[in-house]
């Protein structure tokens, strides 16, 4: 069965979390040209006359990541703590690097200078920077 495999679930989770990065238009006015399914399931905003506040597929990917971590903890708590620590540090480091690069992973440009701009993430998508910083 597909969902018994942790690797398959991890690939599915990573795919769902990164969907906004690959489907977001370069300019907001181009959002109407996206297929309706992308507007409804992946990116929040106005799409084909419908207002979407919460894009469910990327958040499902985040939930699957937590589900996978729960699977690890139920089998071996010590291993789970080691993995959570390593993955957490890696996610925070990746988020900082992506944010510093101010491109892929941000779903928006850093507008303010200093720490307030650096820590102002796009929650709805969610952006990869938001996911890395908060899941880490």
PDB file of C-alpha atoms in Angstrom:
ATOM      1  CA  UNK A   1       0.000   0.000   0.000  1.00  0.00           C
ATOM      2  CA  UNK A   2       1.319   3.456  -0.957  1.00  0.00           C
ATOM      3  CA  UNK A   3       0.806   5.139   2.421  1.00  0.00           C
ATOM      4  CA  UNK A   4       2.585   2.438   4.406  1.00  0.00           C
ATOM      5  CA  UNK A   5       5.861   3.613   2.903  1.00  0.00           C
ATOM      6  CA  UNK A   6       7.466   6.469   4.805  1.00  0.00           C
ATOM      7  CA  UNK A   7       9.490   7.380   1.729  1.00  0.00           C
ATOM      8  CA  UNK A   8       6.355   7.714  -0.412  1.00  0.00           C
ATOM      9  CA  UNK A   9       4.694   9.858   2.253  1.00  0.00           C
ATOM     10  CA  UNK A  10       7.810  12.041   2.567  1.00  0.00           C
ATOM     11  CA  UNK A  11       7.895  12.587  -1.199  1.00  0.00           C
ATOM     12  CA  UNK A  12       4.196  13.420  -1.226  1.00  0.00           C
ATOM     13  CA  UNK A  13       4.597  15.824   1.714  1.00  0.00           C
ATOM     14  CA  UNK A  14       7.566  17.599   0.095  1.00  0.00           C
ATOM     15  CA  UNK A  15       5.711  17.865  -3.205  1.00  0.00           C
ATOM     16  CA  UNK A  16       2.624  19.378  -1.585  1.00  0.00           C
ATOM     17  CA  UNK A  17       4.644  21.867   0.483  1.00  0.00           C
ATOM     18  CA  UNK A  18       6.617  23.093  -2.544  1.00  0.00           C
ATOM     19  CA  UNK A  19       3.585  23.451  -4.852  1.00  0.00           C
ATOM     20  CA  UNK A  20       3.109  27.198  -4.177  1.00  0.00           C
ATOM     21  CA  UNK A  21       6.716  27.902  -5.156  1.00  0.00           C
ATOM     22  CA  UNK A  22       6.305  26.276  -8.546  1.00  0.00           C
ATOM     23  CA  UNK A  23       2.794  27.505  -9.329  1.00  0.00           C
ATOM     24  CA  UNK A  24       2.849  31.093  -8.054  1.00  0.00           C
ATOM     25  CA  UNK A  25       2.898  33.585 -10.924  1.00  0.00           C
ATOM     26  CA  UNK A  26       5.715  36.091 -11.094  1.00  0.00           C
ATOM     27  CA  UNK A  27       3.192  38.928 -11.023  1.00  0.00           C
ATOM     28  CA  UNK A  28      -0.062  38.865  -8.994  1.00  0.00           C
ATOM     29  CA  UNK A  29      -2.113  40.116 -11.958  1.00  0.00           C
ATOM     30  CA  UNK A  30      -1.276  36.869 -13.782  1.00  0.00           C
ATOM     31  CA  UNK A  31      -3.145  34.774 -11.185  1.00  0.00           C
ATOM     32  CA  UNK A  32      -6.337  34.771 -13.256  1.00  0.00           C
ATOM     33  CA  UNK A  33      -4.523  32.819 -15.970  1.00  0.00           C
ATOM     34  CA  UNK A  34      -3.829  29.873 -13.663  1.00  0.00           C
ATOM     35  CA  UNK A  35      -6.128  26.856 -13.865  1.00  0.00           C
ATOM     36  CA  UNK A  36      -9.050  26.958 -11.440  1.00  0.00           C
ATOM     37  CA  UNK A  37      -7.765  23.923  -9.505  1.00  0.00           C
ATOM     38  CA  UNK A  38      -4.447  25.673  -8.802  1.00  0.00           C
ATOM     39  CA  UNK A  39      -6.263  28.755  -7.571  1.00  0.00           C
ATOM     40  CA  UNK A  40      -8.559  26.770  -5.310  1.00  0.00           C
ATOM     41  CA  UNK A  41      -6.150  24.187  -3.897  1.00  0.00           C
ATOM     42  CA  UNK A  42      -2.646  25.660  -4.001  1.00  0.00           C
ATOM     43  CA  UNK A  43      -2.551  29.466  -3.951  1.00  0.00           C
ATOM     44  CA  UNK A  44      -4.689  31.820  -1.874  1.00  0.00           C
ATOM     45  CA  UNK A  45      -6.177  34.931  -3.423  1.00  0.00           C
ATOM     46  CA  UNK A  46      -8.699  35.662  -6.149  1.00  0.00           C
ATOM     47  CA  UNK A  47      -8.956  33.061  -8.887  1.00  0.00           C
ATOM     48  CA  UNK A  48     -11.672  33.035 -11.551  1.00  0.00           C
ATOM     49  CA  UNK A  49     -13.888  35.257  -9.433  1.00  0.00           C
ATOM     50  CA  UNK A  50     -13.546  33.096  -6.307  1.00  0.00           C
ATOM     51  CA  UNK A  51     -11.745  34.246  -3.167  1.00  0.00           C
ATOM     52  CA  UNK A  52      -9.541  31.630  -1.518  1.00  0.00           C
ATOM     53  CA  UNK A  53      -8.166  32.391   1.936  1.00  0.00           C
ATOM     54  CA  UNK A  54      -6.712  28.996   2.803  1.00  0.00           C
ATOM     55  CA  UNK A  55      -4.883  26.807   0.301  1.00  0.00           C
ATOM     56  CA  UNK A  56      -5.313  23.256   1.559  1.00  0.00           C
ATOM     57  CA  UNK A  57      -2.738  21.178  -0.359  1.00  0.00           C
ATOM     58  CA  UNK A  58       0.436  22.841   1.002  1.00  0.00           C
ATOM     59  CA  UNK A  59      -0.937  22.620   4.544  1.00  0.00           C
ATOM     60  CA  UNK A  60      -1.763  18.956   3.988  1.00  0.00           C
ATOM     61  CA  UNK A  61       1.928  18.448   3.174  1.00  0.00           C
ATOM     62  CA  UNK A  62       2.903  20.045   6.489  1.00  0.00           C
ATOM     63  CA  UNK A  63       0.464  17.761   8.287  1.00  0.00           C
ATOM     64  CA  UNK A  64       1.926  14.714   6.543  1.00  0.00           C
ATOM     65  CA  UNK A  65       5.378  15.763   7.754  1.00  0.00           C
ATOM     66  CA  UNK A  66       4.094  15.779  11.322  1.00  0.00           C
ATOM     67  CA  UNK A  67       2.429  12.422  10.738  1.00  0.00           C
ATOM     68  CA  UNK A  68       5.752  10.969   9.585  1.00  0.00           C
ATOM     69  CA  UNK A  69       7.550  12.336  12.623  1.00  0.00           C
ATOM     70  CA  UNK A  70       4.844  10.770  14.787  1.00  0.00           C
ATOM     71  CA  UNK A  71       5.515   7.411  13.138  1.00  0.00           C
ATOM     72  CA  UNK A  72       9.194   7.715  14.057  1.00  0.00           C
ATOM     73  CA  UNK A  73       8.399   8.653  17.669  1.00  0.00           C
ATOM     74  CA  UNK A  74       6.033   5.697  18.126  1.00  0.00           C
ATOM     75  CA  UNK A  75       8.771   3.282  17.057  1.00  0.00           C
ATOM     76  CA  UNK A  76      11.778   4.785  18.869  1.00  0.00           C
ATOM     77  CA  UNK A  77      11.619   7.947  20.978  1.00  0.00           C
ATOM     78  CA  UNK A  78      15.398   8.464  21.124  1.00  0.00           C
ATOM     79  CA  UNK A  79      15.709   8.175  17.356  1.00  0.00           C
ATOM     80  CA  UNK A  80      12.756  10.530  16.992  1.00  0.00           C
ATOM     81  CA  UNK A  81      14.442  13.140  19.178  1.00  0.00           C
ATOM     82  CA  UNK A  82      17.681  12.881  17.203  1.00  0.00           C
ATOM     83  CA  UNK A  83      15.840  13.186  13.900  1.00  0.00           C
ATOM     84  CA  UNK A  84      13.671  16.054  15.130  1.00  0.00           C
ATOM     85  CA  UNK A  85      16.720  17.960  16.367  1.00  0.00           C
ATOM     86  CA  UNK A  86      18.679  17.436  13.153  1.00  0.00           C
ATOM     87  CA  UNK A  87      15.734  18.180  10.857  1.00  0.00           C
ATOM     88  CA  UNK A  88      14.713  21.189  12.947  1.00  0.00           C
ATOM     89  CA  UNK A  89      18.168  22.745  12.783  1.00  0.00           C
ATOM     90  CA  UNK A  90      18.376  21.991   9.062  1.00  0.00           C
ATOM     91  CA  UNK A  91      14.964  23.515   8.351  1.00  0.00           C
ATOM     92  CA  UNK A  92      15.772  26.710  10.260  1.00  0.00           C
ATOM     93  CA  UNK A  93      19.150  27.018   8.505  1.00  0.00           C
ATOM     94  CA  UNK A  94      17.518  26.439   5.109  1.00  0.00           C
ATOM     95  CA  UNK A  95      14.835  29.024   5.907  1.00  0.00           C
ATOM     96  CA  UNK A  96      17.437  31.637   6.838  1.00  0.00           C
ATOM     97  CA  UNK A  97      19.432  30.965   3.667  1.00  0.00           C
ATOM     98  CA  UNK A  98      16.323  31.070   1.471  1.00  0.00           C
ATOM     99  CA  UNK A  99      15.152  34.279   3.124  1.00  0.00           C
ATOM    100  CA  UNK A 100      18.542  35.849   2.759  1.00  0.00           C
ATOM    101  CA  UNK A 101      18.508  34.947  -0.941  1.00  0.00           C
ATOM    102  CA  UNK A 102      15.161  36.758  -1.262  1.00  0.00           C
ATOM    103  CA  UNK A 103      14.007  34.645  -4.193  1.00  0.00           C
ATOM    104  CA  UNK A 104      12.818  31.051  -4.407  1.00  0.00           C
ATOM    105  CA  UNK A 105      11.065  29.993  -1.232  1.00  0.00           C
ATOM    106  CA  UNK A 106       9.781  33.433  -0.240  1.00  0.00           C
ATOM    107  CA  UNK A 107       6.558  33.949  -2.258  1.00  0.00           C
ATOM    108  CA  UNK A 108       7.264  37.640  -1.963  1.00  0.00           C
ATOM    109  CA  UNK A 109      10.081  40.143  -1.737  1.00  0.00           C
ATOM    110  CA  UNK A 110      11.601  41.218   1.580  1.00  0.00           C
ATOM    111  CA  UNK A 111      10.400  44.803   1.779  1.00  0.00           C
ATOM    112  CA  UNK A 112      11.513  46.062   5.208  1.00  0.00           C
ATOM    113  CA  UNK A 113      15.110  46.410   6.276  1.00  0.00           C
ATOM    114  CA  UNK A 114      16.491  44.725   9.377  1.00  0.00           C
ATOM    115  CA  UNK A 115      15.088  41.896  11.454  1.00  0.00           C
ATOM    116  CA  UNK A 116      11.448  42.872  11.048  1.00  0.00           C
ATOM    117  CA  UNK A 117      11.708  42.418   7.292  1.00  0.00           C
ATOM    118  CA  UNK A 118      13.769  39.265   7.619  1.00  0.00           C
ATOM    119  CA  UNK A 119      11.190  37.656   9.927  1.00  0.00           C
ATOM    120  CA  UNK A 120       8.108  38.702   7.974  1.00  0.00           C
ATOM    121  CA  UNK A 121       7.115  35.526   6.119  1.00  0.00           C
ATOM    122  CA  UNK A 122       4.254  34.700   3.769  1.00  0.00           C
ATOM    123  CA  UNK A 123       1.965  32.395   5.752  1.00  0.00           C
ATOM    124  CA  UNK A 124      -0.581  31.766   3.021  1.00  0.00           C
ATOM    125  CA  UNK A 125       0.879  29.925   0.575  1.00  0.00           C
ATOM    126  CA  UNK A 126       2.670  28.922   2.869  1.00  0.00           C
ATOM    127  CA  UNK A 127       6.130  29.877   1.662  1.00  0.00           C
ATOM    128  CA  UNK A 128       9.043  27.480   2.131  1.00  0.00           C
ATOM    129  CA  UNK A 129      10.696  30.047   4.393  1.00  0.00           C
ATOM    130  CA  UNK A 130       7.613  30.099   6.646  1.00  0.00           C
ATOM    131  CA  UNK A 131       7.497  26.291   6.761  1.00  0.00           C
ATOM    132  CA  UNK A 132      11.229  25.929   7.444  1.00  0.00           C
ATOM    133  CA  UNK A 133      11.312  28.572  10.156  1.00  0.00           C
ATOM    134  CA  UNK A 134       8.197  27.396  11.988  1.00  0.00           C
ATOM    135  CA  UNK A 135       8.537  23.629  11.530  1.00  0.00           C
ATOM    136  CA  UNK A 136      12.194  23.839  12.507  1.00  0.00           C
TER     137      UNK A 136
END
